[in-house]
Amino acid sequence: MAKIKPAKNSSKKDVIITKAATLFRTRGFNATSMREIAAAVGVEAPSLYNHIGSKSELLQAVCFKVADEFTTQLTAAENNKQDTLAKIETVIRFHIKMMLDEFDEVYVANRDWKHLPEPFLNNFLQQRRSYEKRLAALIEEGIKKKELKNINPYVAVLTMLSAVRGLELWQRHKKNISIQTLEDDMVNHLLNGMKK
Amino acid sequence: MAKIKPAKNSSKKDVIITKAATLFRTRGFNATSMREIAAAVGVEAPSLYNHIGSKSELLQAVCFKVADEFTTQLTAAENNKQDTLAKIETVIRFHIKMMLDEFDEVYVANRDWKHLPEPFLNNFLQQRRSYEKRLAALIEEGIKKKELKNINPYVAVLTMLSAVRGLELWQRHKKNISIQTLEDDMVNHLLNGMKK
DNA sequence: ATCAAAAACTAATAAGCGTTAGTTTTGTAT
DNA sequence: ATACAAAACTAACGCTTATTAGTTTTTGAT
């Protein structure tokens, strides 16, 4: 009889991906060896290949998991029955949440996507461009409805996405700022910068 | 007689560092081989060692050149006889300028500093922490003088530095936005977010 | 207890890495 | 022209890498 995947909602493959994400984040994708990942999992390197296909597959898993979550959430925000400003706030807060809850994965997806092999690289970049376009469209809508200042939508997208990404830096000051202060101050800083 | 270094203000070592910076930026430090750098310079890999000591020395050159420029300029801004808000604007505009003028170097310093060997890694991080502290102090001063809103200074620093760093993303949209629009919209977005 | 599948192990491979050694070419000052 | 140093070259080293092959151990259902 075929064995059924462990009832637990985390297979060994998932464990490997999670450990890999942490190592990729701290040491970088190229600087992380399969032997290191294996050691973190508690196994010898070749054993990993009973569960995964290649090192690059691990990077793909991390990058596309993150990309899909962002895409899904943006769709939800777009379909909200709120004014545009509230939609944008929802998106920003989701970015902050992701940065805190899935730090390793988001960090790696942001920095190491360049090492994806084709055709995944192209796929990833297309998804990202589409995300930025939809976010810019949201801002443009806000400008038309006079909820927002007349700034270039792409500059606003760029400023927002980057500022949130900067939570990477924040990890160093963790102890001194509460998460709530951080989130609210950042959201306000970003929104007040474009509010009319 | 000892030969004097070429009168030109760019030695061969400088050429190597510049080419390396470009490759580091596009492919990442670890993913860039000495053979690739050599090819970009138009030479075989071992020949590089007539001019430089090691691959890591190239990374050091890039990282500390950038760090020193930022530190120097911050000192200048601090000593300006302007109000605090203007000082901060000066700093932001310098960051944007650096991002445009020395893109490869700044990008590499931002992303690949982790691969600096000790004691350079510690040195670099100390310089960076000090920079962030001084910038936060500037913002705190602005708050005390009631030029700025009462936000957490570190959150503001984090938001500013990251947003500017996000010009990395902008490279893709180069054609559609003028540099002036970009700079002004971003500065306004950031400053209006904290102005009282 | 048995047996098959899953997953671990050891050993090894081919390729690529930064770097060194040793030699030849190039450039310049006399 | 000669001589010397700078800088190029080829060849090769020692090491690490991801991955494969082949074998043994572990696991779980009957």
Coordinates of C-alpha atoms (C1' of nucleotides) in Angstrom, one line a residue:
Chain A
M1 CA 0.0 0.0 0.0
A2 CA 1.2 3.4 -0.8
K3 CA 2.1 5.4 2.3
I4 CA 0.0 8.5 2.8
K5 CA 1.8 11.8 3.4
P6 CA 2.2 12.5 7.2
A7 CA -1.0 13.7 8.6
K8 CA 0.8 16.7 10.1
N9 CA 0.5 19.7 7.8
S10 CA 4.3 19.9 7.4
S11 CA 6.0 17.3 5.4
K12 CA 9.8 16.8 5.6
K13 CA 10.1 18.7 2.4
D14 CA 8.5 21.7 4.1
V15 CA 11.0 21.4 7.0
I16 CA 13.9 21.4 4.5
I17 CA 12.4 24.5 2.7
T18 CA 12.0 26.3 6.0
K19 CA 15.5 25.6 7.2
A20 CA 16.9 26.5 3.8
A21 CA 15.0 29.8 3.9
T22 CA 16.6 30.7 7.2
L23 CA 20.1 29.8 5.9
F24 CA 19.6 31.6 2.6
R25 CA 18.5 34.7 4.5
T26 CA 21.5 34.7 6.8
R27 CA 24.2 33.6 4.5
G28 CA 22.8 34.2 1.0
F29 CA 21.7 31.6 -1.6
N30 CA 25.1 31.0 -3.2
A31 CA 27.0 31.0 0.0
T32 CA 24.7 28.4 1.5
S33 CA 25.8 24.8 0.8
M34 CA 23.6 21.7 0.7
R35 CA 25.7 20.4 3.5
E36 CA 24.8 23.3 5.7
I37 CA 21.1 22.8 4.9
A38 CA 21.5 19.1 5.6
A39 CA 23.2 19.8 8.9
A40 CA 20.3 22.2 9.9
V41 CA 17.8 19.4 9.1
G42 CA 19.9 16.9 11.0
V43 CA 20.9 14.7 8.1
E44 CA 23.6 14.1 5.5
A45 CA 23.5 16.2 2.3
P46 CA 22.7 13.4 -0.2
S47 CA 19.7 12.4 2.0
L48 CA 18.0 15.7 1.1
Y49 CA 17.6 14.4 -2.5
N50 CA 15.1 11.8 -1.2
H51 CA 12.7 14.8 -0.7
I52 CA 13.7 17.5 -3.1
G53 CA 15.0 17.7 -6.7
S54 CA 17.7 20.3 -6.4
K55 CA 19.1 23.3 -4.5
S56 CA 17.4 25.6 -7.0
E57 CA 14.1 24.0 -6.3
L58 CA 14.4 25.2 -2.7
L59 CA 14.8 28.8 -3.9
Q60 CA 11.9 28.5 -6.2
A61 CA 9.7 27.2 -3.4
V62 CA 10.6 30.2 -1.3
C63 CA 10.2 32.8 -4.0
F64 CA 6.9 31.7 -5.4
K65 CA 5.3 31.0 -2.1
V66 CA 5.9 34.7 -1.2
A67 CA 4.9 35.9 -4.6
D68 CA 1.7 34.0 -4.6
E69 CA 0.7 35.2 -1.1
F70 CA 1.2 38.9 -2.1
T71 CA -0.7 38.4 -5.4
T72 CA -3.6 36.7 -3.6
Q73 CA -3.8 39.4 -1.0
L74 CA -3.7 42.2 -3.5
T75 CA -6.6 40.7 -5.4
A76 CA -8.5 40.6 -2.1
A77 CA -7.7 44.3 -1.4
E78 CA -8.8 45.4 -4.9
N79 CA -12.2 43.7 -4.4
N80 CA -12.8 45.4 -1.0
K81 CA -15.7 47.7 -0.7
Q82 CA -13.6 50.5 0.8
D83 CA -12.3 53.8 -0.5
T84 CA -9.0 53.7 -2.3
L85 CA -6.9 55.0 0.6
A86 CA -8.2 52.2 2.8
K87 CA -7.3 49.6 0.2
I88 CA -3.8 51.0 0.0
E89 CA -3.5 50.9 3.8
T90 CA -4.6 47.3 3.8
V91 CA -1.8 46.5 1.3
I92 CA 0.8 48.3 3.3
R93 CA -0.2 46.6 6.5
F94 CA -0.1 43.2 4.8
H95 CA 3.4 43.9 3.6
I96 CA 4.5 44.8 7.1
K97 CA 2.8 41.7 8.5
M98 CA 4.5 39.5 6.0
M99 CA 7.8 41.1 6.8
L100 CA 7.3 40.2 10.4
D101 CA 5.7 36.8 10.1
E102 CA 7.6 35.3 7.2
F103 CA 10.8 37.3 7.5
D104 CA 13.2 34.8 6.1
E105 CA 11.1 34.0 3.1
V106 CA 10.3 37.5 2.1
Y107 CA 13.9 38.6 2.6
V108 CA 15.2 35.8 0.4
A109 CA 12.6 36.4 -2.3
N110 CA 13.5 40.1 -2.3
R111 CA 17.3 39.6 -2.5
D112 CA 18.0 36.2 -4.1
W113 CA 15.4 36.0 -6.9
K114 CA 18.2 36.8 -9.3
H115 CA 19.5 33.3 -8.8
L116 CA 16.4 31.6 -10.1
P117 CA 17.0 29.6 -13.2
E118 CA 14.9 30.2 -16.3
P119 CA 12.1 30.0 -17.0
F120 CA 11.3 30.7 -13.3
L121 CA 13.3 33.9 -13.3
N122 CA 11.1 35.3 -16.1
N123 CA 8.0 34.1 -14.5
F124 CA 8.9 35.7 -11.2
L125 CA 9.7 39.0 -12.7
Q126 CA 6.5 39.1 -14.7
Q127 CA 4.5 38.4 -11.6
R128 CA 6.3 41.2 -9.8
R129 CA 5.9 43.7 -12.6
S130 CA 2.2 42.9 -12.7
Y131 CA 2.0 43.4 -9.0
E132 CA 3.6 46.8 -9.2
K133 CA 1.3 47.8 -12.1
R134 CA -1.8 46.9 -10.2
L135 CA -0.6 48.8 -7.1
A136 CA 0.2 51.8 -9.3
A137 CA -3.3 51.6 -10.8
L138 CA -4.8 51.7 -7.3
I139 CA -2.9 54.8 -6.5
E140 CA -3.9 56.4 -9.8
E141 CA -7.5 55.7 -8.9
G142 CA -6.9 57.4 -5.6
I143 CA -5.6 60.5 -7.4
K144 CA -8.6 60.6 -9.7
K145 CA -11.0 60.4 -6.8
K146 CA -9.0 63.2 -5.2
E147 CA -8.2 61.1 -2.2
L148 CA -4.5 61.4 -3.0
K149 CA -2.0 64.1 -4.0
N150 CA -1.0 64.4 -7.6
I151 CA 2.2 62.4 -7.3
N152 CA 3.7 60.0 -9.8
P153 CA 2.0 56.6 -9.0
Y154 CA 5.2 54.6 -9.7
V155 CA 7.2 56.8 -7.4
A156 CA 4.7 56.2 -4.7
V157 CA 4.7 52.4 -5.3
L158 CA 8.5 52.4 -5.2
T159 CA 8.6 54.4 -2.1
M160 CA 6.0 52.3 -0.3
L161 CA 7.4 48.9 -1.3
S162 CA 10.9 49.9 -0.5
A163 CA 10.1 51.5 2.8
V164 CA 8.4 48.4 3.9
R165 CA 11.2 46.2 2.7
G166 CA 13.4 48.3 5.0
L167 CA 12.0 46.4 7.9
E168 CA 15.0 44.2 7.2
L169 CA 17.0 46.9 8.9
W170 CA 14.7 47.1 11.8
Q171 CA 15.6 43.6 13.0
R172 CA 18.6 45.2 14.6
H173 CA 16.5 47.6 16.7
K174 CA 13.9 45.1 17.6
K175 CA 14.1 45.6 21.3
N176 CA 13.6 49.4 21.3
I177 CA 10.4 49.7 19.3
S178 CA 7.1 48.0 19.7
I179 CA 5.7 46.3 16.7
Q180 CA 2.6 48.5 16.9
T181 CA 4.6 51.7 17.0
L182 CA 6.6 50.6 14.1
E183 CA 3.6 49.6 12.0
D184 CA 1.5 52.7 12.8
D185 CA 4.4 55.2 12.4
M186 CA 5.4 53.7 9.1
V187 CA 1.9 53.5 7.7
N188 CA 1.2 57.1 8.8
H189 CA 4.6 58.3 7.4
L190 CA 3.8 56.6 4.1
L191 CA 0.1 57.6 3.8
N192 CA 0.5 61.2 5.0
G193 CA 3.1 61.6 2.3
M194 CA 0.5 61.1 -0.3
K195 CA -2.8 62.0 1.4
K196 CA -4.4 65.2 0.1
Chain B
M1 CA 64.1 53.9 -11.5
A2 CA 60.8 53.2 -10.0
K3 CA 57.9 53.8 -12.3
I4 CA 55.4 56.3 -11.1
K5 CA 51.7 55.4 -11.1
P6 CA 50.0 56.5 -14.3
A7 CA 49.3 60.2 -14.3
K8 CA 45.6 59.5 -15.2
N9 CA 43.4 59.6 -12.1
S10 CA 42.3 56.0 -12.7
S11 CA 44.9 53.3 -12.2
K12 CA 44.4 49.8 -13.5
K13 CA 43.3 48.8 -10.0
D14 CA 40.5 51.3 -10.2
V15 CA 39.4 49.8 -13.5
I16 CA 39.3 46.4 -12.0
I17 CA 37.3 47.6 -9.0
T18 CA 34.8 49.4 -11.3
K19 CA 34.3 46.4 -13.5
A20 CA 34.0 44.2 -10.4
A21 CA 31.3 46.5 -8.9
T22 CA 29.2 46.1 -12.0
L23 CA 29.5 42.4 -12.0
F24 CA 28.9 42.1 -8.3
R25 CA 25.8 44.2 -8.8
T26 CA 24.3 42.2 -11.7
R27 CA 25.3 38.7 -10.5
G28 CA 26.1 39.0 -6.8
F29 CA 29.4 38.8 -5.1
N30 CA 29.6 35.0 -4.6
A31 CA 28.2 34.3 -8.0
T32 CA 30.9 36.4 -9.7
S33 CA 34.1 34.6 -10.5
M34 CA 37.6 36.1 -10.8
R35 CA 37.6 34.7 -14.3
E36 CA 34.5 36.8 -15.2
I37 CA 36.1 39.9 -13.7
A38 CA 39.2 39.2 -15.7
A39 CA 37.2 38.8 -18.9
A40 CA 35.5 42.2 -18.3
V41 CA 38.9 43.8 -17.8
G42 CA 40.3 42.0 -20.9
V43 CA 42.8 39.9 -19.2
E44 CA 43.3 36.4 -17.7
A45 CA 42.3 35.8 -14.1
P46 CA 45.8 35.4 -12.6
S47 CA 46.9 38.7 -14.1
L48 CA 44.5 40.5 -11.8
Y49 CA 46.8 39.6 -8.9
N50 CA 49.5 41.9 -10.2
H51 CA 47.2 44.7 -9.1
I52 CA 45.0 43.5 -6.3
G53 CA 45.4 41.2 -3.3
S54 CA 42.3 39.1 -3.3
K55 CA 38.7 39.0 -4.5
S56 CA 37.5 40.1 -1.0
E57 CA 39.7 43.2 -1.3
L58 CA 37.5 44.3 -4.3
L59 CA 34.4 44.0 -2.1
Q60 CA 36.1 46.0 0.6
A61 CA 37.1 48.7 -1.8
V62 CA 33.5 49.1 -3.0
C63 CA 31.8 49.0 0.4
F64 CA 34.1 51.4 2.1
K65 CA 34.2 53.9 -0.7
V66 CA 30.4 54.1 -0.4
A67 CA 30.4 54.2 3.4
D68 CA 33.0 56.9 3.5
E69 CA 31.2 59.1 1.1
F70 CA 27.9 58.9 3.0
T71 CA 29.7 59.6 6.3
T72 CA 31.5 62.6 4.9
Q73 CA 28.4 64.1 3.5
L74 CA 26.3 63.5 6.7
T75 CA 29.0 65.5 8.6
A76 CA 28.7 68.3 6.1
A77 CA 24.9 68.3 6.5
E78 CA 25.1 68.4 10.2
N79 CA 27.3 71.4 10.2
N80 CA 25.0 73.3 7.8
K81 CA 23.5 76.5 9.1
Q82 CA 20.0 75.5 8.1
D83 CA 16.9 74.4 9.9
T84 CA 16.7 70.7 10.7
L85 CA 14.2 69.9 8.0
A86 CA 16.5 71.3 5.3
K87 CA 19.4 69.3 6.7
I88 CA 17.3 66.1 6.3
E89 CA 16.2 67.1 2.9
T90 CA 19.9 67.5 2.0
V91 CA 20.7 64.0 3.2
I92 CA 17.8 62.5 1.3
R93 CA 18.8 64.2 -1.9
F94 CA 22.3 63.0 -1.5
H95 CA 21.2 59.5 -1.1
I96 CA 19.1 59.8 -4.3
K97 CA 22.1 61.3 -6.1
M98 CA 24.4 58.5 -5.0
M99 CA 21.9 55.9 -6.1
L100 CA 21.9 57.4 -9.5
D101 CA 25.5 58.3 -9.9
E102 CA 27.2 55.4 -8.3
F103 CA 24.5 52.8 -8.6
D104 CA 26.6 49.7 -8.8
E105 CA 28.7 50.6 -5.8
V106 CA 25.8 51.6 -3.6
Y107 CA 23.8 48.5 -4.6
V108 CA 26.6 46.2 -3.8
A109 CA 27.4 47.9 -0.5
N110 CA 23.7 47.6 0.4
R111 CA 23.4 43.9 -0.5
D112 CA 26.8 42.2 -0.3
W113 CA 28.4 43.7 2.8
K114 CA 27.6 40.4 4.5
H115 CA 30.4 38.8 2.6
L116 CA 33.0 41.1 4.0
P117 CA 35.6 39.2 6.1
E118 CA 36.4 40.2 9.6
P119 CA 37.5 42.7 10.8
F120 CA 36.0 44.6 7.9
L121 CA 32.5 43.3 8.5
N122 CA 32.5 44.7 12.0
N123 CA 34.0 47.9 10.9
F124 CA 31.4 48.4 8.2
L125 CA 28.5 47.6 10.5
Q126 CA 29.8 50.0 13.2
Q127 CA 30.1 52.8 10.6
R128 CA 26.5 52.0 9.5
R129 CA 25.0 52.0 13.0
S130 CA 26.7 55.2 13.7
Y131 CA 25.3 56.7 10.5
E132 CA 21.8 55.6 11.5
K133 CA 22.2 57.0 15.0
R134 CA 23.3 60.4 13.8
L135 CA 20.4 60.6 11.3
A136 CA 18.0 59.6 14.0
A137 CA 19.5 62.3 16.2
L138 CA 18.8 64.8 13.5
I139 CA 15.2 63.8 13.3
E140 CA 14.9 63.9 17.1
E141 CA 16.2 67.5 16.9
G142 CA 13.5 68.3 14.4
I143 CA 10.8 66.9 16.6
K144 CA 12.1 69.0 19.6
K145 CA 12.1 72.1 17.5
K146 CA 8.5 71.2 16.5
E147 CA 9.5 71.1 12.8
L148 CA 8.5 67.5 12.7
K149 CA 5.7 65.3 13.8
N150 CA 6.1 63.2 16.9
I151 CA 7.1 59.9 15.2
N152 CA 9.7 57.4 16.4
P153 CA 13.0 58.7 14.9
Y154 CA 14.3 55.2 14.1
V155 CA 11.1 54.4 12.2
A156 CA 11.6 57.6 10.2
V157 CA 15.2 56.8 9.5
L158 CA 14.3 53.3 8.5
T159 CA 11.5 54.5 6.2
M160 CA 13.8 57.1 4.6
L161 CA 16.8 54.9 4.0
S162 CA 14.8 52.1 2.6
A163 CA 12.6 54.2 0.4
V164 CA 15.7 55.7 -1.2
R165 CA 17.3 52.3 -1.5
G166 CA 14.3 51.3 -3.5
L167 CA 15.6 53.3 -6.4
E168 CA 17.1 49.9 -7.2
L169 CA 13.6 49.0 -8.4
W170 CA 13.3 52.2 -10.4
Q171 CA 15.9 51.2 -12.9
R172 CA 13.2 49.1 -14.6
H173 CA 11.0 52.1 -15.1
K174 CA 13.8 54.4 -16.2
K175 CA 12.2 55.5 -19.4
N176 CA 8.9 56.6 -18.1
I177 CA 9.8 59.0 -15.3
S178 CA 12.2 61.9 -15.4
I179 CA 14.9 62.0 -12.7
Q180 CA 13.6 65.3 -11.5
T181 CA 10.0 64.0 -11.0
L182 CA 11.4 61.0 -9.2
E183 CA 13.6 63.0 -6.9
D184 CA 11.0 65.6 -6.0
D185 CA 8.1 63.3 -5.6
M186 CA 10.1 61.0 -3.4
V187 CA 11.5 63.8 -1.3
N188 CA 8.0 65.3 -0.9
H189 CA 6.5 61.9 -0.1
L190 CA 9.1 61.3 2.6
L191 CA 9.2 64.8 4.1
N192 CA 5.4 65.4 4.0
G193 CA 5.1 62.1 5.9
M194 CA 6.9 63.6 8.9
K195 CA 6.4 67.4 8.5
K196 CA 4.2 69.0 11.2
Chain C
dA1 C1' 7.5 -11.8 12.0
dT2 C1' 7.8 -10.5 7.3
dC3 C1' 8.4 -7.7 3.5
dA4 C1' 8.5 -3.7 0.7
dA5 C1' 9.0 1.0 0.5
dA6 C1' 11.0 5.2 2.3
dA7 C1' 14.8 7.4 3.7
dA8 C1' 19.1 7.3 5.6
dC9 C1' 24.1 6.3 4.9
dT10 C1' 29.1 6.2 2.5
dA11 C1' 31.8 7.0 -1.4
dA12 C1' 32.7 9.1 -5.3
dT13 C1' 32.4 12.2 -9.5
dA14 C1' 32.9 16.2 -12.4
dA15 C1' 33.0 20.9 -12.4
dG16 C1' 34.2 25.3 -10.7
dC17 C1' 36.4 28.2 -7.4
dG18 C1' 40.3 31.5 -5.7
dT19 C1' 44.9 31.6 -5.9
dT20 C1' 50.1 30.4 -6.6
dA21 C1' 54.2 29.2 -9.3
dG22 C1' 56.9 29.8 -12.9
dT23 C1' 57.7 31.8 -17.4
dT24 C1' 57.3 35.0 -21.2
dT25 C1' 56.0 39.4 -23.1
dT26 C1' 55.7 44.3 -22.9
dG27 C1' 57.1 48.9 -21.9
dT28 C1' 60.4 52.4 -20.5
dA29 C1' 64.6 54.7 -18.9
dT30 C1' 69.3 54.7 -19.8
Chain D
dA1 C1' 70.6 48.4 -28.0
dT2 C1' 70.4 47.0 -23.3
dA3 C1' 68.6 46.1 -19.0
dC4 C1' 65.2 46.0 -15.6
dA5 C1' 60.7 46.0 -13.8
dA6 C1' 55.8 45.7 -14.6
dA7 C1' 52.3 42.9 -16.1
dA8 C1' 50.8 39.6 -19.0
dC9 C1' 50.6 34.5 -19.9
dT10 C1' 50.0 29.0 -19.1
dA11 C1' 49.6 25.4 -16.0
dA12 C1' 48.3 23.6 -12.0
dC13 C1' 47.1 23.2 -7.0
dG14 C1' 44.0 22.3 -3.3
dC15 C1' 39.4 22.9 -2.0
dT16 C1' 34.5 23.2 -2.2
dT17 C1' 30.5 22.5 -4.7
dA18 C1' 26.0 20.1 -6.1
dT19 C1' 24.8 15.8 -7.3
dT20 C1' 24.8 10.5 -8.4
dA21 C1' 25.4 5.6 -7.4
dG22 C1' 25.1 2.0 -4.6
dT23 C1' 24.1 0.1 -0.1
dT24 C1' 22.2 -0.2 4.5
dT25 C1' 18.9 1.1 8.0
dT26 C1' 14.4 2.5 9.5
dT27 C1' 9.6 2.4 9.3
dG28 C1' 4.9 0.8 9.0
dA29 C1' 1.3 -2.2 7.2
dT30 C1' -0.1 -6.9 6.9

